[in-house]
PDB file of C-alpha atoms in Angstrom:
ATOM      1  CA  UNK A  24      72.146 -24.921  36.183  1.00 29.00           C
ATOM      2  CA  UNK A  25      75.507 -25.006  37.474  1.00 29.00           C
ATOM      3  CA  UNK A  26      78.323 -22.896  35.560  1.00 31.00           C
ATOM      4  CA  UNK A  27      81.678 -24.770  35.684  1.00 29.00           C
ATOM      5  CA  UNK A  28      83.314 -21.302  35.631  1.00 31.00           C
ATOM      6  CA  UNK A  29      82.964 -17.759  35.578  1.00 30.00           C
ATOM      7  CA  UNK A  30      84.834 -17.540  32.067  1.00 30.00           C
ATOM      8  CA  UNK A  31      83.692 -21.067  30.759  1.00 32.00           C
ATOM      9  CA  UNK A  32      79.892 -21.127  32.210  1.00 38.00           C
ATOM     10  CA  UNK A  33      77.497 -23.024  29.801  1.00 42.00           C
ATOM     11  CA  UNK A  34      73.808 -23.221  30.771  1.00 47.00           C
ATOM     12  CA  UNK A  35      73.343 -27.361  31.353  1.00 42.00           C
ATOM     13  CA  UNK A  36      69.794 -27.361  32.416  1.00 49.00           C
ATOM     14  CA  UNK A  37      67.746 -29.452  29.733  1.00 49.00           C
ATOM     15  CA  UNK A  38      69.165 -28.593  26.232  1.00 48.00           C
ATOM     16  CA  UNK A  39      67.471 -29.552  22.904  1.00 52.00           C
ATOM     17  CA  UNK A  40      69.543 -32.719  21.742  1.00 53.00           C
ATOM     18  CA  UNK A  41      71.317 -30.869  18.707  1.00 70.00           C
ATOM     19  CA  UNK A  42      72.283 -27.733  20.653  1.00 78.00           C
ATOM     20  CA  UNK A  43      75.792 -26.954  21.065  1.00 80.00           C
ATOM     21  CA  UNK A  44      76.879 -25.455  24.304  1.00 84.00           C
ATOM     22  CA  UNK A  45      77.686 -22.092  24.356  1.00 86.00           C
ATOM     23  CA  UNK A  46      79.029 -19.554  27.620  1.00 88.00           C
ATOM     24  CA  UNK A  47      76.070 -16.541  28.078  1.00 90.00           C
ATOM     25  CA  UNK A  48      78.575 -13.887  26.609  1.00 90.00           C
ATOM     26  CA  UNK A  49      79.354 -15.683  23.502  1.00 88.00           C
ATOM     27  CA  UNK A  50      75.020 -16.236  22.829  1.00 88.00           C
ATOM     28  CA  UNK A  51      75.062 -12.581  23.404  1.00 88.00           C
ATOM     29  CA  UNK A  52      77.428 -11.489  20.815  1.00 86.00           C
ATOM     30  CA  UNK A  53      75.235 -13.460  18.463  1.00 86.00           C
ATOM     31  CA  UNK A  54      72.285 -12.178  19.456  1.00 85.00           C
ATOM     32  CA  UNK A  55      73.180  -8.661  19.083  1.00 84.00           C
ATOM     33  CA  UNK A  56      74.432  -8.625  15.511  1.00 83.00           C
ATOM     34  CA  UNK A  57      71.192 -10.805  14.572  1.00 81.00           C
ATOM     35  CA  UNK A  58      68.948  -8.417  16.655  1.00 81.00           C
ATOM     36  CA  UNK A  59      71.431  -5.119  16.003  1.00 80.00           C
ATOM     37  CA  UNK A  60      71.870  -4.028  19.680  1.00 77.00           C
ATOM     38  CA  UNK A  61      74.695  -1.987  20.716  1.00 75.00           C
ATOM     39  CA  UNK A  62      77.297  -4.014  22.610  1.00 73.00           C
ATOM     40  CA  UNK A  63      78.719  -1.714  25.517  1.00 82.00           C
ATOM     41  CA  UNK A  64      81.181  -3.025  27.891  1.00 87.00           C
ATOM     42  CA  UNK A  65      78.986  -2.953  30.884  1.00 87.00           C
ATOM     43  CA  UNK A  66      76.748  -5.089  28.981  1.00 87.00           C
ATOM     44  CA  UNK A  67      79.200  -7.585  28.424  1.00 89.00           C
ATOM     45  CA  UNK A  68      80.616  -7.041  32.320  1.00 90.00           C
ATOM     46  CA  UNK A  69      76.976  -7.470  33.245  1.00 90.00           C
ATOM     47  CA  UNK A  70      76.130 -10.762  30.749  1.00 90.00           C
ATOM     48  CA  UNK A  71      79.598 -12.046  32.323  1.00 92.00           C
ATOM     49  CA  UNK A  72      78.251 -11.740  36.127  1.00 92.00           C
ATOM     50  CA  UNK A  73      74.671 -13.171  35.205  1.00 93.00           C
ATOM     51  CA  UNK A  74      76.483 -16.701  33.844  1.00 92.00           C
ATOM     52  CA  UNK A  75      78.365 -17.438  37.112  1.00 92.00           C
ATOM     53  CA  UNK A  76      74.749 -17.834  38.328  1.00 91.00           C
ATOM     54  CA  UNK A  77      74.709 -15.896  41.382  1.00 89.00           C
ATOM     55  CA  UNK A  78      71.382 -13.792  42.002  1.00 92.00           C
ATOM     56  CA  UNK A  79      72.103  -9.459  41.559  1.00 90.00           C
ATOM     57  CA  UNK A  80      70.231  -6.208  42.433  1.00 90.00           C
ATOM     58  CA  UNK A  81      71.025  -3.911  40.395  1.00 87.00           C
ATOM     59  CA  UNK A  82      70.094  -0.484  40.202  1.00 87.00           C
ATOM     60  CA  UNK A  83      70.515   1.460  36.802  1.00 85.00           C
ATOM     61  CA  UNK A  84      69.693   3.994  34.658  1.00 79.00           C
ATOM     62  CA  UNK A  85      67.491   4.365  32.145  1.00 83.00           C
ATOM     63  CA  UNK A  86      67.776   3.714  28.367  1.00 78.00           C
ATOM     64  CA  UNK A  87      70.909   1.767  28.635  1.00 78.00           C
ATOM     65  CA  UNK A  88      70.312  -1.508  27.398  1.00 80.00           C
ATOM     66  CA  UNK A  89      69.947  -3.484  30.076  1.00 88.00           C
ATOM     67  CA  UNK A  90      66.011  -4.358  29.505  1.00 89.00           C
ATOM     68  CA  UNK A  91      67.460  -6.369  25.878  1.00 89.00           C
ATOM     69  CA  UNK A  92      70.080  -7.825  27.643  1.00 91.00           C
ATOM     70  CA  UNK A  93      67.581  -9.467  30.453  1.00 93.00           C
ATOM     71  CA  UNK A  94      65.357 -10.810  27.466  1.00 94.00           C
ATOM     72  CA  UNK A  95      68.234 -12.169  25.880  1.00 93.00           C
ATOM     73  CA  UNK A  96      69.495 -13.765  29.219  1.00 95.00           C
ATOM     74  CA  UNK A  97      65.828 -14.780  28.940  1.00 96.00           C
ATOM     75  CA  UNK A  98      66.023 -16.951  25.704  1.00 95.00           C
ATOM     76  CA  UNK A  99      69.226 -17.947  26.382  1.00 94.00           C
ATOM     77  CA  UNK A 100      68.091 -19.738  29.719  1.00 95.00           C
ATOM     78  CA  UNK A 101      64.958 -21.467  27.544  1.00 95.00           C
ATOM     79  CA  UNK A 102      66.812 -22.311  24.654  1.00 93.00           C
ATOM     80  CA  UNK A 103      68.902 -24.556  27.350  1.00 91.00           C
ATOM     81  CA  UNK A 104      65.422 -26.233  28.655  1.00 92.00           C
ATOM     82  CA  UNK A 105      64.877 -23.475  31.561  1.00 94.00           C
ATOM     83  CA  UNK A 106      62.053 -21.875  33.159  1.00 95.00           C
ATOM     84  CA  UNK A 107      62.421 -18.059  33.396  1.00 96.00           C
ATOM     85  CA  UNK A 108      59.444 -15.834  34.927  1.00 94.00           C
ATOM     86  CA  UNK A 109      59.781 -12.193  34.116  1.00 95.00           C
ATOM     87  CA  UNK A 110      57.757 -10.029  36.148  1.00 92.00           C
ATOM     88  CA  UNK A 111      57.292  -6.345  35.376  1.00 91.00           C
ATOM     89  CA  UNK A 112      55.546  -3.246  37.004  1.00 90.00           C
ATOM     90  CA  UNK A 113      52.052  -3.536  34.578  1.00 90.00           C
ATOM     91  CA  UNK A 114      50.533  -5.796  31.433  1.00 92.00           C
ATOM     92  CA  UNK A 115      52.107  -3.516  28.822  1.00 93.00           C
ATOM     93  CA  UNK A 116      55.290  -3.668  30.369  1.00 93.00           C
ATOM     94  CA  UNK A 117      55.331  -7.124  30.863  1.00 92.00           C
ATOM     95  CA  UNK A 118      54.247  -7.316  27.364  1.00 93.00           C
ATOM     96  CA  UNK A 119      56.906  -5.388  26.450  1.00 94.00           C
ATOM     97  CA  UNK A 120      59.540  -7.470  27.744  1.00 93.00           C
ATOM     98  CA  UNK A 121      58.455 -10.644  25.929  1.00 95.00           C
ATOM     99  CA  UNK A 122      58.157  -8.275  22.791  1.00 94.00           C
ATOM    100  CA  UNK A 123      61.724  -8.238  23.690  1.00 92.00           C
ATOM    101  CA  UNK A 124      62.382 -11.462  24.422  1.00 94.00           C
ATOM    102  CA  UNK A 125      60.631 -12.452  20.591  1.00 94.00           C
ATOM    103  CA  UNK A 126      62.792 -10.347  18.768  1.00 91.00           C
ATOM    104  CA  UNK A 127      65.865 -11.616  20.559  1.00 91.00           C
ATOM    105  CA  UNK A 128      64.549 -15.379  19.681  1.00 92.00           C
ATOM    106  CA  UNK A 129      62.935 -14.719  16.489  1.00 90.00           C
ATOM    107  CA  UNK A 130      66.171 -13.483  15.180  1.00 88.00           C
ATOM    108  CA  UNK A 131      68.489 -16.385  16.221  1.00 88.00           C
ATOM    109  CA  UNK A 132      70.602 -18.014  13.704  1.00 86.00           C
ATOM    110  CA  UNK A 133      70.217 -22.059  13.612  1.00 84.00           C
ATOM    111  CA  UNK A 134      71.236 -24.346  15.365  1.00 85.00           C
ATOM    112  CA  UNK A 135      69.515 -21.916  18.026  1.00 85.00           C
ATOM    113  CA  UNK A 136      65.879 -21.419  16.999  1.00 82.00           C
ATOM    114  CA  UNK A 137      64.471 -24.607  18.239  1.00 85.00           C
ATOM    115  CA  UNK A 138      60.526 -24.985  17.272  1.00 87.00           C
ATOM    116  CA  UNK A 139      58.170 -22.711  19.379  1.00 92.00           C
ATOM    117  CA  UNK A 140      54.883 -24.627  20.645  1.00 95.00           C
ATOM    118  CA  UNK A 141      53.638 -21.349  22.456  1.00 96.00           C
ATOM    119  CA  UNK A 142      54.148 -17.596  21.748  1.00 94.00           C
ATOM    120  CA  UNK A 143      51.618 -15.089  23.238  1.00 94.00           C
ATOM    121  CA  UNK A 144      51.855 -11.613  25.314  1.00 92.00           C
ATOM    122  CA  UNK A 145      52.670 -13.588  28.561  1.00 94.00           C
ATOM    123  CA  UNK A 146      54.266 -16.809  27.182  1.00 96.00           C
ATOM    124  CA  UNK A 147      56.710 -18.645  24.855  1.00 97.00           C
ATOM    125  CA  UNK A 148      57.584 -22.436  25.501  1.00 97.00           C
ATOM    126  CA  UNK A 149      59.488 -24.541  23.119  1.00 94.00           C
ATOM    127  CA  UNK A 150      58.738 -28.288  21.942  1.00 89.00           C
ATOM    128  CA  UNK A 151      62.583 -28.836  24.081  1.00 85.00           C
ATOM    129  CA  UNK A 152      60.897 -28.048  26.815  1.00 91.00           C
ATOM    130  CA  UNK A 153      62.296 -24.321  27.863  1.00 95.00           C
ATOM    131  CA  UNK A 154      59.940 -21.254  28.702  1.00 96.00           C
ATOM    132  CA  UNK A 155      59.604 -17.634  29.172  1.00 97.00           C
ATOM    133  CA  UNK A 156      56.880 -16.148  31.098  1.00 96.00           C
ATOM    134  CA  UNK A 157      55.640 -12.833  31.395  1.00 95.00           C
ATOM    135  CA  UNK A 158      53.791 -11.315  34.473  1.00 92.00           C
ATOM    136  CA  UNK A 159      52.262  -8.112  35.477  1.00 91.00           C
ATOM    137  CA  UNK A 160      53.229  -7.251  39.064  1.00 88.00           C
ATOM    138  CA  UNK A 161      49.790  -7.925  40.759  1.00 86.00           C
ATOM    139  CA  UNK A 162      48.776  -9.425  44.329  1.00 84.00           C
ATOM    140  CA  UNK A 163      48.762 -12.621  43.648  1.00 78.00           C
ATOM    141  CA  UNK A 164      51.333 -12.747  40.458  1.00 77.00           C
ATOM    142  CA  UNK A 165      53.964 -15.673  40.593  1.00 72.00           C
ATOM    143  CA  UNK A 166      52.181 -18.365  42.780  1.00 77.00           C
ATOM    144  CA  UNK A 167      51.524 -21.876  41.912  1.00 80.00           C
ATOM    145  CA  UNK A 168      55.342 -21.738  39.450  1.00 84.00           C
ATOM    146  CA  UNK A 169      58.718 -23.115  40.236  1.00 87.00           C
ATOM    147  CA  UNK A 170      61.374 -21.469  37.910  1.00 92.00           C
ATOM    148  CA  UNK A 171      65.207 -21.601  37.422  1.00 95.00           C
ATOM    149  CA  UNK A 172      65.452 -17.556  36.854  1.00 95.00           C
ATOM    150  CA  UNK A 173      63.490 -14.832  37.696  1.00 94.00           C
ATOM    151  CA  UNK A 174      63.857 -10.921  35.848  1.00 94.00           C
ATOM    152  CA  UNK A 175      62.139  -8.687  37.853  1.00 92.00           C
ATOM    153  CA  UNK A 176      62.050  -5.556  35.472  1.00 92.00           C
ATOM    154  CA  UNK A 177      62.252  -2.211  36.993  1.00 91.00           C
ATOM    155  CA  UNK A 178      61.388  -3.780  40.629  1.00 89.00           C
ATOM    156  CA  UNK A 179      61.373  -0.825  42.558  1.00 89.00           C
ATOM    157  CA  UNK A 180      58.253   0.587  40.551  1.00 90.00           C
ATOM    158  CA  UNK A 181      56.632  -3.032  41.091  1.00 89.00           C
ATOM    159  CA  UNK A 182      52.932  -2.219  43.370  1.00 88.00           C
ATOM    160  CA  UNK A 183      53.158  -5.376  44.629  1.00 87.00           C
ATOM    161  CA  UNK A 184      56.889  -5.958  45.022  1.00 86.00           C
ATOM    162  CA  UNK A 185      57.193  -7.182  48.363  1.00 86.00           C
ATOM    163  CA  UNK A 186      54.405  -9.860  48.070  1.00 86.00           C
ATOM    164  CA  UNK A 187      55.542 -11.065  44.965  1.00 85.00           C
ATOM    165  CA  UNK A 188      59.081 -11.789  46.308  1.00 85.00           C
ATOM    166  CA  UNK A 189      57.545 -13.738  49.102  1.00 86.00           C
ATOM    167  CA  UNK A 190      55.576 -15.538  46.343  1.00 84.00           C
ATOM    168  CA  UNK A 191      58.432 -16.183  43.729  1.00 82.00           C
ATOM    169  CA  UNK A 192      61.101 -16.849  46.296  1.00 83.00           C
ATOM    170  CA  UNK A 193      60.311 -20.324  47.237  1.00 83.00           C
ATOM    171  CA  UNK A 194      59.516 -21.038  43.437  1.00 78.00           C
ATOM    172  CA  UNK A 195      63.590 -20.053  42.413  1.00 83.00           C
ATOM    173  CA  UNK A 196      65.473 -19.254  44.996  1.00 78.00           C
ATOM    174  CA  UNK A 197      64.764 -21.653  47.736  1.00 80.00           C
ATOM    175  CA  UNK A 198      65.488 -24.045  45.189  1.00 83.00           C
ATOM    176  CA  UNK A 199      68.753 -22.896  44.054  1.00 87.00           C
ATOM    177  CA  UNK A 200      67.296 -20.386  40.809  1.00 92.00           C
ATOM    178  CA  UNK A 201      68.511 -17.490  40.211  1.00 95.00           C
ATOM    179  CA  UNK A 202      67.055 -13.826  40.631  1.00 93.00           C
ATOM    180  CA  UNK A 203      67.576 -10.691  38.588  1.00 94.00           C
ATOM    181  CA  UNK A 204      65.948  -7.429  40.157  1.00 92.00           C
ATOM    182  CA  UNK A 205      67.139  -4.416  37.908  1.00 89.00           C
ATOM    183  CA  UNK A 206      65.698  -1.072  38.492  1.00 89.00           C
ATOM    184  CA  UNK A 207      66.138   2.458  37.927  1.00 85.00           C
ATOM    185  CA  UNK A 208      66.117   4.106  41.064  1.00 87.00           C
ATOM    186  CA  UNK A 209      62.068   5.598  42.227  1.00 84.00           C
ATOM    187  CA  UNK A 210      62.245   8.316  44.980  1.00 71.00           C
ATOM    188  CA  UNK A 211      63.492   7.741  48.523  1.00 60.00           C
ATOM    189  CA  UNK A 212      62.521   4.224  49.074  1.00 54.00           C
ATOM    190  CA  UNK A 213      62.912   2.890  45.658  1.00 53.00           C
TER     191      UNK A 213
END
């Protein structure tokens, strides 16, 4: 995935044959009037930064949006023939997250809703090839994957944070992916 520029970007990676290329920001305004999210100009600041590419921590408060906008990056980056890997602090919050994720794709207008072949609590692939999946943070989570993005979900609550990112790292980053860790802030170390 290489944006050409920070206001033109389009996601190139392996795009169903039909599909019309389209900047990060502009999938976003479509996906929140199918979905009905509020657009808020961080959001938009925040979908803007995420398309040139570049890998962000980003600490945040809570309630504010940004979990919809990750799943929407999400199906944005597997609509374009990407591999994203979300990982989240437990099961139900990792479920959560692709809950997300399905409404965001479920609710896309055509040409963007390209045929699902998988769609569980952990995992939705489609027949051109792009794919969410969902993770609990556990020991052992994210080995044995190679990726284009990773969302880690509020990271600093993750139990196994630091040994997934030495598991996940080689699978995105070392490869030129892209990383997402967004977190509300957890005590004096988180």
């Amino acid at each position: 995935w290489a944006p050409t520029s920070r206001r033109s970007s389009t996601c190139s990676s392996k795009p169903a044959p039909s599909l019309p290329p389209l900047t990060f920001p502009d999938f976003l305004h479509i996906a929140q009037q199918a979905v009905g999210f509020t657009s808020w100009l961080y959001l938009d600041v925040l979908a803007e930064s995420w398309a040139t590419g570049q890998s962000q921590v980003i600490l945040k408060a809570r309630q504010v949006g940004v979990s919809y906008l990750l799943a929407t990056y999400a199906c944005y980056r597997m609509i374009y023939g990407a591999t994203v890997m979300m990982f989240s602090r437990g099961q139900r919050e990792s479920t959560e997250l692709m809950d997300k994720a399905r409404t965001v794709y479920r609710h896309l207008p055509s040409p963007y809703d390209v045929p699902l072949t998988t769609s569980n609590d952990s995992e939705m692939a489609l027949s051109s090839g792009g794919r969410i999946l969902a993770f609990p943070s556990t020991e052992d989570t994210g080995r044995g994957y190679t990726c284009d993005l990773i969302i880690a979900d509020e990271a600093a609550f993750h139990p196994y944070a630091a040994r997934n990112y030495q598991a996940y790292r080689p699978a995105s980053l070392d490869r030129g992916g892209q990383m997402l860790m967004v977190s509300t802030a957890n005590g004096p170390l988180g």
